[in-house]
PDB file of C-alpha atoms in Angstrom:
ATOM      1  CA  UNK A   1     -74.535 -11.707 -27.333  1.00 62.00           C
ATOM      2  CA  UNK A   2     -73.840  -8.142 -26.179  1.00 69.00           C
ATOM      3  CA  UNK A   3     -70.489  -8.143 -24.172  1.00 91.00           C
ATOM      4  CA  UNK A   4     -71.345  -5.238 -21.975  1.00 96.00           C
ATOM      5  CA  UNK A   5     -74.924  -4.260 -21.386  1.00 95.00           C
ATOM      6  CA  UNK A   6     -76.075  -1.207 -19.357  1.00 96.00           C
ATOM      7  CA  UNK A   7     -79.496  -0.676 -18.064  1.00 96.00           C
ATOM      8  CA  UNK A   8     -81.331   1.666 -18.771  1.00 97.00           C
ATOM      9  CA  UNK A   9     -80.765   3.266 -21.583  1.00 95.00           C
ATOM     10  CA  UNK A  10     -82.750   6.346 -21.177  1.00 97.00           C
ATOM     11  CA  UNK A  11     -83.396   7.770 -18.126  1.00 97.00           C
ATOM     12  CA  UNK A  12     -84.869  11.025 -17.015  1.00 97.00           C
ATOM     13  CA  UNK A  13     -85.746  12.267 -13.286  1.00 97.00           C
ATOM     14  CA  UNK A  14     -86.193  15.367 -10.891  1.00 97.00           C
ATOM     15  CA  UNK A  15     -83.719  17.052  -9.527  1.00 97.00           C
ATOM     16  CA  UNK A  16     -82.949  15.955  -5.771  1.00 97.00           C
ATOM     17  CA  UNK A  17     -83.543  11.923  -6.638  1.00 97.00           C
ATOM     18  CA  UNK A  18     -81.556   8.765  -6.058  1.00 98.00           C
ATOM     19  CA  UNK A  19     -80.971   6.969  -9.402  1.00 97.00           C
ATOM     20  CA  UNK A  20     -79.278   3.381 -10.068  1.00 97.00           C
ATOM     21  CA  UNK A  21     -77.152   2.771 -13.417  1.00 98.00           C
ATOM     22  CA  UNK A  22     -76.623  -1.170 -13.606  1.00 97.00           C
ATOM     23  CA  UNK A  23     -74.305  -2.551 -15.551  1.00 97.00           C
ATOM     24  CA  UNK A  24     -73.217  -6.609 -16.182  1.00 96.00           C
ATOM     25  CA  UNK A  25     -70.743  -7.898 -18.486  1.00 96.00           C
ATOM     26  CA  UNK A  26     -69.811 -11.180 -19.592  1.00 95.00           C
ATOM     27  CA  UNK A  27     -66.415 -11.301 -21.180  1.00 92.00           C
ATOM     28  CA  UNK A  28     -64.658 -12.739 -17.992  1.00 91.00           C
ATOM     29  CA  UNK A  29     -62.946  -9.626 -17.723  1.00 90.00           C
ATOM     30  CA  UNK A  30     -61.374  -8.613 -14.028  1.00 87.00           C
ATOM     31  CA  UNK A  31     -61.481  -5.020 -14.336  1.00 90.00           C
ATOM     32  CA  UNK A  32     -64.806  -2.389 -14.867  1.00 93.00           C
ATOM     33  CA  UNK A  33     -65.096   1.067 -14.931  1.00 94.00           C
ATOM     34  CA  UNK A  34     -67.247   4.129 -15.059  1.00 96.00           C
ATOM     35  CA  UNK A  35     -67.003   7.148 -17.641  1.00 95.00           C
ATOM     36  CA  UNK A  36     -69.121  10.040 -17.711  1.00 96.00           C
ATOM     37  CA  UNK A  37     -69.168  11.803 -21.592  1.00 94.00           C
ATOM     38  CA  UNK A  38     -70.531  15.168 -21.073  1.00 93.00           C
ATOM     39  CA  UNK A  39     -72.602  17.501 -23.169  1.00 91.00           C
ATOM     40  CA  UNK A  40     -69.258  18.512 -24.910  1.00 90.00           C
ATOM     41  CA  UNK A  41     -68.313  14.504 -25.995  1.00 90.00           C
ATOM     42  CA  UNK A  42     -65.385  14.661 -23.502  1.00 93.00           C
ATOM     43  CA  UNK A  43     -65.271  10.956 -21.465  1.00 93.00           C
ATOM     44  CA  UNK A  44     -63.653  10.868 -18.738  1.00 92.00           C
ATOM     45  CA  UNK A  45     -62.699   8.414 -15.915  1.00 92.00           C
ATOM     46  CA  UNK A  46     -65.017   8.150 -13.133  1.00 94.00           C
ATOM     47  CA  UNK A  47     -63.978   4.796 -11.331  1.00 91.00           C
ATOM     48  CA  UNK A  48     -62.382   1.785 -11.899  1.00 90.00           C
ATOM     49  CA  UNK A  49     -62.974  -1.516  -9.848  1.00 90.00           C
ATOM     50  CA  UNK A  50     -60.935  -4.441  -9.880  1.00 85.00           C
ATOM     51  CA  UNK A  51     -60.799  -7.541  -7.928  1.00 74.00           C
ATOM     52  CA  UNK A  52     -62.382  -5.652  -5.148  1.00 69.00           C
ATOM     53  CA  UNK A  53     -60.018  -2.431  -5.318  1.00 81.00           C
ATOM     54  CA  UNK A  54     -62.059   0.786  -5.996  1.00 84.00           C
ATOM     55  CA  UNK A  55     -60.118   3.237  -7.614  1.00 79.00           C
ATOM     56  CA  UNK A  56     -61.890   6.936  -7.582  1.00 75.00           C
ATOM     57  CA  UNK A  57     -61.358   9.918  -9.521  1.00 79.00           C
ATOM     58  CA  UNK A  58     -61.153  12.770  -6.784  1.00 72.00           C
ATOM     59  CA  UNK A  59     -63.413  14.960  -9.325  1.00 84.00           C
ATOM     60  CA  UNK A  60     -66.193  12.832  -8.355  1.00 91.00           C
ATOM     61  CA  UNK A  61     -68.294  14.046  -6.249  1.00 92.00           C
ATOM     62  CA  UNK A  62     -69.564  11.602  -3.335  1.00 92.00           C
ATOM     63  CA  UNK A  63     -72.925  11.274  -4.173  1.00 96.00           C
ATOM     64  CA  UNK A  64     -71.831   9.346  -6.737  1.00 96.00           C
ATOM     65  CA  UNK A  65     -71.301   5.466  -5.413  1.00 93.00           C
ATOM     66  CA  UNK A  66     -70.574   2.691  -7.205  1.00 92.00           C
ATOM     67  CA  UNK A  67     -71.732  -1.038  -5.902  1.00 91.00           C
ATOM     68  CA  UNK A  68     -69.623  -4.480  -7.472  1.00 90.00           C
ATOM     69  CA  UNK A  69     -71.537  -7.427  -6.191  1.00 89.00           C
ATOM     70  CA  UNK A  70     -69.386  -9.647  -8.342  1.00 89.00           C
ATOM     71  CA  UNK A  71     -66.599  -9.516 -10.702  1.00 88.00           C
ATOM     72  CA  UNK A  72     -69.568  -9.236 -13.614  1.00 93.00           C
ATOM     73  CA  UNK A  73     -71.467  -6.541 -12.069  1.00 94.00           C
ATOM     74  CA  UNK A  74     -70.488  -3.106 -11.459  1.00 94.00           C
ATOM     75  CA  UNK A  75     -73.562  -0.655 -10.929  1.00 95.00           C
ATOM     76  CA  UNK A  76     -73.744   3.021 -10.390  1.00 96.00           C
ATOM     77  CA  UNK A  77     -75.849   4.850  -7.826  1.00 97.00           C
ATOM     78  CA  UNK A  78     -76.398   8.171  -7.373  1.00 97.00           C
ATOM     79  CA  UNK A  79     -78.201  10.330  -4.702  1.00 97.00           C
ATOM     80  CA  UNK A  80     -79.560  13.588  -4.763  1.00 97.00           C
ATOM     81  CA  UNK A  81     -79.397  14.486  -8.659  1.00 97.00           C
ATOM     82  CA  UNK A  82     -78.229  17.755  -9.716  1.00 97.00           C
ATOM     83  CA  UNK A  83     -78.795  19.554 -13.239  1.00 96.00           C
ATOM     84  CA  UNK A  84     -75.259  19.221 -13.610  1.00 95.00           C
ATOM     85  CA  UNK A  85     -74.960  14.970 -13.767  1.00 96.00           C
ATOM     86  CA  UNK A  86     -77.234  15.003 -16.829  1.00 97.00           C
ATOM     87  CA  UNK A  87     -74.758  13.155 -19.041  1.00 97.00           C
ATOM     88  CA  UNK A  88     -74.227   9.938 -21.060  1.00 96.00           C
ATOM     89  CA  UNK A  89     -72.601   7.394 -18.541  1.00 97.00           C
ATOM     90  CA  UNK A  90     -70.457   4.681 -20.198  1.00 96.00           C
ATOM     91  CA  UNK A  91     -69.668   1.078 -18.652  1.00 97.00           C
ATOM     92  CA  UNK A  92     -66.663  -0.343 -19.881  1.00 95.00           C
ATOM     93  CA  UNK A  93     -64.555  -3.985 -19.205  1.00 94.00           C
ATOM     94  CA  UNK A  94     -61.007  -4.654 -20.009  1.00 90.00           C
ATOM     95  CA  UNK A  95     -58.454  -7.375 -19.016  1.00 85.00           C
ATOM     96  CA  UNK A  96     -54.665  -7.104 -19.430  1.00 77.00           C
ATOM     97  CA  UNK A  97     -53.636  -4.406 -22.068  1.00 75.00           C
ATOM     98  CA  UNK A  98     -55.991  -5.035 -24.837  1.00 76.00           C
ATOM     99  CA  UNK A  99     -58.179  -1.916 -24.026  1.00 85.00           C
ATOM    100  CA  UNK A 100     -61.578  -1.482 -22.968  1.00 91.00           C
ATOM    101  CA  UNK A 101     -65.073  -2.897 -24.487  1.00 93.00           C
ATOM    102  CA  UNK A 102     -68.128  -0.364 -23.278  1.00 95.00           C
ATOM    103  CA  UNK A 103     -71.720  -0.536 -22.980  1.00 96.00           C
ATOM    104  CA  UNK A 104     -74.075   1.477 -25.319  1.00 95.00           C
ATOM    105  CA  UNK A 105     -74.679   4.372 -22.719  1.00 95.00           C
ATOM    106  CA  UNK A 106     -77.225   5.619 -20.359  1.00 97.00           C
ATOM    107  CA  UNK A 107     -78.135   9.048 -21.377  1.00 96.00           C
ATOM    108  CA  UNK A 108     -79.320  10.693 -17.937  1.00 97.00           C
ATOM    109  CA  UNK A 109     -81.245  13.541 -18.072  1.00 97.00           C
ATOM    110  CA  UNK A 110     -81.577  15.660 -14.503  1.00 97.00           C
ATOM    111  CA  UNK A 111     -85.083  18.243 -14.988  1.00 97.00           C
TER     112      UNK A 111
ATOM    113  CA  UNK B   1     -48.949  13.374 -16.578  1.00 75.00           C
ATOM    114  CA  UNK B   2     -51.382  11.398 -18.523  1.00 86.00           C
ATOM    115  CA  UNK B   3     -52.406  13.219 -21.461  1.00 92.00           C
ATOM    116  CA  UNK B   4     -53.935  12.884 -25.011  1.00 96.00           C
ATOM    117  CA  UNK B   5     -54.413  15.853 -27.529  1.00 97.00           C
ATOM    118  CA  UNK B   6     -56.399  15.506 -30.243  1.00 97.00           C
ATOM    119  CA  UNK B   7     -55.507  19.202 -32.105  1.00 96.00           C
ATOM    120  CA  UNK B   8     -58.896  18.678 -34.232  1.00 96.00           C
ATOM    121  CA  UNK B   9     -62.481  19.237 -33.352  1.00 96.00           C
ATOM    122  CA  UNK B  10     -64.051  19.032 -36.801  1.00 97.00           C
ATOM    123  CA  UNK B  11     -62.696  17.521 -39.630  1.00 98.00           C
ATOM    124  CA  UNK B  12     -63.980  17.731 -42.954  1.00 97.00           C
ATOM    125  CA  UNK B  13     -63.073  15.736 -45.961  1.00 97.00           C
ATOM    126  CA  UNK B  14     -64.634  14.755 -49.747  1.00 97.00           C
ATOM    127  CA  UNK B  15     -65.652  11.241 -50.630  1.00 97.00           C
ATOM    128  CA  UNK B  16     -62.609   9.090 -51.600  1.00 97.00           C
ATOM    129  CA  UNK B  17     -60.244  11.996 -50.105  1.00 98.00           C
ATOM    130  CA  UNK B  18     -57.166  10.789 -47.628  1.00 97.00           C
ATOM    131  CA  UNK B  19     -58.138  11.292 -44.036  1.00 97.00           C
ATOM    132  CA  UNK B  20     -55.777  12.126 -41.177  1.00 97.00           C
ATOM    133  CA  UNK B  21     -56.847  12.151 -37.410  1.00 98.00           C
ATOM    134  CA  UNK B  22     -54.105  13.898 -35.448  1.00 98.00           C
ATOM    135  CA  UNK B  23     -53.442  12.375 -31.831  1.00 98.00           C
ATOM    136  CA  UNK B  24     -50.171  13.386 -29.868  1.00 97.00           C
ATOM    137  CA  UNK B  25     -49.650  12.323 -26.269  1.00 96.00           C
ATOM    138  CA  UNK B  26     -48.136  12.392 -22.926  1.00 94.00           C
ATOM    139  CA  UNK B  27     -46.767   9.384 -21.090  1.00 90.00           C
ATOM    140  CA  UNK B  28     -43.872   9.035 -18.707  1.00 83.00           C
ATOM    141  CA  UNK B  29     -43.265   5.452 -19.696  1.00 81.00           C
ATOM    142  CA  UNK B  30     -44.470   3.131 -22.892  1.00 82.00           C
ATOM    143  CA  UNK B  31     -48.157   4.008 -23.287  1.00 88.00           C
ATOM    144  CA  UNK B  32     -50.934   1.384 -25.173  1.00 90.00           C
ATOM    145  CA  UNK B  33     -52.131   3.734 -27.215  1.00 93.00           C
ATOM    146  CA  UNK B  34     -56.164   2.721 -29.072  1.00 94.00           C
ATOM    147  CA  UNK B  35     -58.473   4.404 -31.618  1.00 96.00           C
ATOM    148  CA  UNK B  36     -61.741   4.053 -30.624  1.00 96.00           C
ATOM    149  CA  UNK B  37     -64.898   5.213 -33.136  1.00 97.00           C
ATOM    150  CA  UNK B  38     -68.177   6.508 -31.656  1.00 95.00           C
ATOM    151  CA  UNK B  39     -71.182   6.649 -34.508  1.00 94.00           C
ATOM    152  CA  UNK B  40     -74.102   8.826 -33.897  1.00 89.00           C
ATOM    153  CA  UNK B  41     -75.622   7.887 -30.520  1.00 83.00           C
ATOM    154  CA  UNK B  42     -73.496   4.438 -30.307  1.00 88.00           C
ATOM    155  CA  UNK B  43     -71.263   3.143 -27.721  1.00 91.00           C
ATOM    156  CA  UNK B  44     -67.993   3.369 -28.309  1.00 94.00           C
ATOM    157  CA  UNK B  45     -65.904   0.816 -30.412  1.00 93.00           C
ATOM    158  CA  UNK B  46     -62.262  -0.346 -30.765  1.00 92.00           C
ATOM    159  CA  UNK B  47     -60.923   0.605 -33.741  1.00 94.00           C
ATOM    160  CA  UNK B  48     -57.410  -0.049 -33.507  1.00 92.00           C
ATOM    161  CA  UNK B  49     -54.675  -0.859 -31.138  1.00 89.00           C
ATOM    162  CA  UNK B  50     -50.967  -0.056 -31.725  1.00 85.00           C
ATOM    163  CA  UNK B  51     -49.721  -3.151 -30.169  1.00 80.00           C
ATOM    164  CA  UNK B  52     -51.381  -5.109 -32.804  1.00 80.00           C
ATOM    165  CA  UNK B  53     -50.809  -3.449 -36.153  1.00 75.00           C
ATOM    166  CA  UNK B  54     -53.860  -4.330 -37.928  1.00 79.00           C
ATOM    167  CA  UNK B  55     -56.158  -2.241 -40.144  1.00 81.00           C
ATOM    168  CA  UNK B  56     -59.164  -2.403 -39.519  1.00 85.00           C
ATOM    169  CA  UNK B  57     -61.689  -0.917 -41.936  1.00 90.00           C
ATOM    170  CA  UNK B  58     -58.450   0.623 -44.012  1.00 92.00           C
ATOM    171  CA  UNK B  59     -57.771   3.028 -40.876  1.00 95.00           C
ATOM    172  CA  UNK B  60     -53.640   2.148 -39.892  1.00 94.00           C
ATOM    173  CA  UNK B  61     -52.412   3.970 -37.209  1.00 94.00           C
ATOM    174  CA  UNK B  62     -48.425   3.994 -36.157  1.00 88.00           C
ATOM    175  CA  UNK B  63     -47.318   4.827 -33.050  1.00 90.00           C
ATOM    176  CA  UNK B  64     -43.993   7.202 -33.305  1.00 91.00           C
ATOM    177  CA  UNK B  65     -42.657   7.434 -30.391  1.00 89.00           C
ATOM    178  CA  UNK B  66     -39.980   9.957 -31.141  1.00 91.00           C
ATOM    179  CA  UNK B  67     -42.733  12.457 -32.190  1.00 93.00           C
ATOM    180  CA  UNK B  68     -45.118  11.087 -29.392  1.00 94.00           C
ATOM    181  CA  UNK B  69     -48.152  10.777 -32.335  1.00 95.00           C
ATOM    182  CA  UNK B  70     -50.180   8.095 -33.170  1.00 96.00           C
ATOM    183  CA  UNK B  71     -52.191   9.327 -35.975  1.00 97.00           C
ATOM    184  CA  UNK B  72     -55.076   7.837 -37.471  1.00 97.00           C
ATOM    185  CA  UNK B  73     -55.244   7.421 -40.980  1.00 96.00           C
ATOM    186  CA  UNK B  74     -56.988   5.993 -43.938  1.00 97.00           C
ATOM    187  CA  UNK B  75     -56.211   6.515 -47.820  1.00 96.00           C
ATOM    188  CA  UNK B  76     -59.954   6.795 -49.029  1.00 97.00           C
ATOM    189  CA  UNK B  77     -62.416   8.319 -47.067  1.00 97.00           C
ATOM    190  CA  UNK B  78     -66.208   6.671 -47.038  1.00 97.00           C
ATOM    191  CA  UNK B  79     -69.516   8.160 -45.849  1.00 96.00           C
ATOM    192  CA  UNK B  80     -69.845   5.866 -43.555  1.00 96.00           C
ATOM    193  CA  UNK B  81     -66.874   6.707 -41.962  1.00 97.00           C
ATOM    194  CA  UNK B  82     -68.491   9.892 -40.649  1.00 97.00           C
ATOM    195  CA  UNK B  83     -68.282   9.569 -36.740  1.00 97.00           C
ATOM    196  CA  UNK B  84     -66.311  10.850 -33.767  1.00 97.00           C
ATOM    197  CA  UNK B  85     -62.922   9.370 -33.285  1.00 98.00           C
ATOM    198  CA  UNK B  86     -61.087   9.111 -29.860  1.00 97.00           C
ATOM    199  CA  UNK B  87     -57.460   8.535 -29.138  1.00 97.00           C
ATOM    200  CA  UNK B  88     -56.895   7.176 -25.460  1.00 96.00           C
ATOM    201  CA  UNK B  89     -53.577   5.547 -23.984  1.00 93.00           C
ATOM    202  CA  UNK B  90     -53.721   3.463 -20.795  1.00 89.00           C
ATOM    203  CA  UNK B  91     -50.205   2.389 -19.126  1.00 81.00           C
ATOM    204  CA  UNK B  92     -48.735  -0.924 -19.958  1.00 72.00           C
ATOM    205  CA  UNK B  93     -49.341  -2.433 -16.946  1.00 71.00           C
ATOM    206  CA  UNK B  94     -52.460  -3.808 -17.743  1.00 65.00           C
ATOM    207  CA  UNK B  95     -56.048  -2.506 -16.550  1.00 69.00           C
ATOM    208  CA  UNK B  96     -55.682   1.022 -16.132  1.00 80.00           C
ATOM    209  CA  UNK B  97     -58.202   3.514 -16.962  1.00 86.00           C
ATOM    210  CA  UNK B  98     -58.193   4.847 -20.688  1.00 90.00           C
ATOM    211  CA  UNK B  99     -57.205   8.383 -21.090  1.00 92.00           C
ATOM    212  CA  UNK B 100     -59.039  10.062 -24.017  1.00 95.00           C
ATOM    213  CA  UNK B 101     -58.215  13.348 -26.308  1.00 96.00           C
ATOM    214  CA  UNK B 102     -60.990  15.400 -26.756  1.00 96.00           C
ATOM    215  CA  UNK B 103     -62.229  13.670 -29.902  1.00 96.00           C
ATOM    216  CA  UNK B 104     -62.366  14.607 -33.553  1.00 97.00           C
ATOM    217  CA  UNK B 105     -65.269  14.584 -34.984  1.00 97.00           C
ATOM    218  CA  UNK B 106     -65.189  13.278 -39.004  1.00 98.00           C
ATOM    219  CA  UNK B 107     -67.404  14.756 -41.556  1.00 98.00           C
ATOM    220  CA  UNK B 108     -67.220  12.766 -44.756  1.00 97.00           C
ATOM    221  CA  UNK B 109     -68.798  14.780 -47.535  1.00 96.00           C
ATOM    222  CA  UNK B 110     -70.228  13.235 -50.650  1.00 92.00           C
TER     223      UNK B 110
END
């Protein structure tokens, strides 16, 4: 059973698109997040979401959105791409202080 | 701050050589600091947590608070411990975001 799936894996589009990253997990866990590992292997913190309290890293820009329909759930959207997003986005889940499980990646390629 | 330093990009080490992954940190307050391992083109995985001591694949890793370090380390390096390696803290309250170093990237030569 895979703990924290993302979907898709692979995903290349045009510049200028709107582009959906979803992402479920089933662990029970309260708390999800967002990381963005860029072409250099740095991750970094793009949002966290927890029991309906978005938390946002101010570097983000606002195209970026993401959507929790429930506690499992926490997808990514993104409008008008830019060569700049292509980058491997990571889902993660965590509960209390025992760190965070992630997804396998979506590796988003902007052309 | 939050902050994690990982001093090494590339680390390169013989078969059956000692390995050392250097992490230092930043934390105004008591820090959970992880390991977390990232093979080629994986997601990332737990390695280790200080909180629970454990070794896990014969990596330890002790937290020292006086130096602010928790380095990684593991008395006989395999192949197939070639990967990138991340140190990230969160604060002990409980779900906050990790904060990673830069990563280390482990080159086990045979």
């Amino acid at each position: 059973d895979t703990a924290v799936s993302q979907t898709p894996k692979y995903l290349v589009t045009q510049m200028g698109n709107d582009k959906s990253i979803k992402c479920e997990q089933n662990l029970g866990h309260d708390t999800m997040y967002w990381y963005k590992q860029d072409s250099k292997k740095f991750l970094k913190i793009m949002f966290s979401y927890n029991n309906k309290e978005l938390i946002i890293n101010e570097t983000v820009p606002n195209r970026f959105s993401p959507k929790s329909p429930d506690k499992a759930h926490l997808n990514l959207h993104i409008n008008s791409l830019e060569l700049g997003d292509s980058a491997v986005y990571f889902c993660a889940s965590s509960h209390g202080t025992g760190g965070a499980f992630f997804g396998q990646g979506t590796r988003l390629t902007v052309v | 701050a939050q902050r994690v330093t990982q001093p090494e990009k590339l680390l390169s080490v013989f078969k059956g050589a000692p390995v050392e992954l250097k992490c230092n940190y930043s934390y105004s307050g008591s820090p959970e600091l992880f390991w977390y391992v990232q093979y080629s083109r994986q997601r990332l995985q737990l390695l280790l947590r200080h909180i629970s001591r454990e070794s896990i694949k014969g990596f330890t890793a002790d937290l020292n608070k006086g130096e602010t370090s928790f380095h990684l380390k593991k008395p006989f390096a395999q192949e197939e411990d070639s990967a990138m390696y991340y140190c990230a803290l969160s604060g002990s309250s409980g779900n906050t975001p990790l904060v990673f170093g830069k990563g280390t990237r482990l080159s086990v030569i045979a």
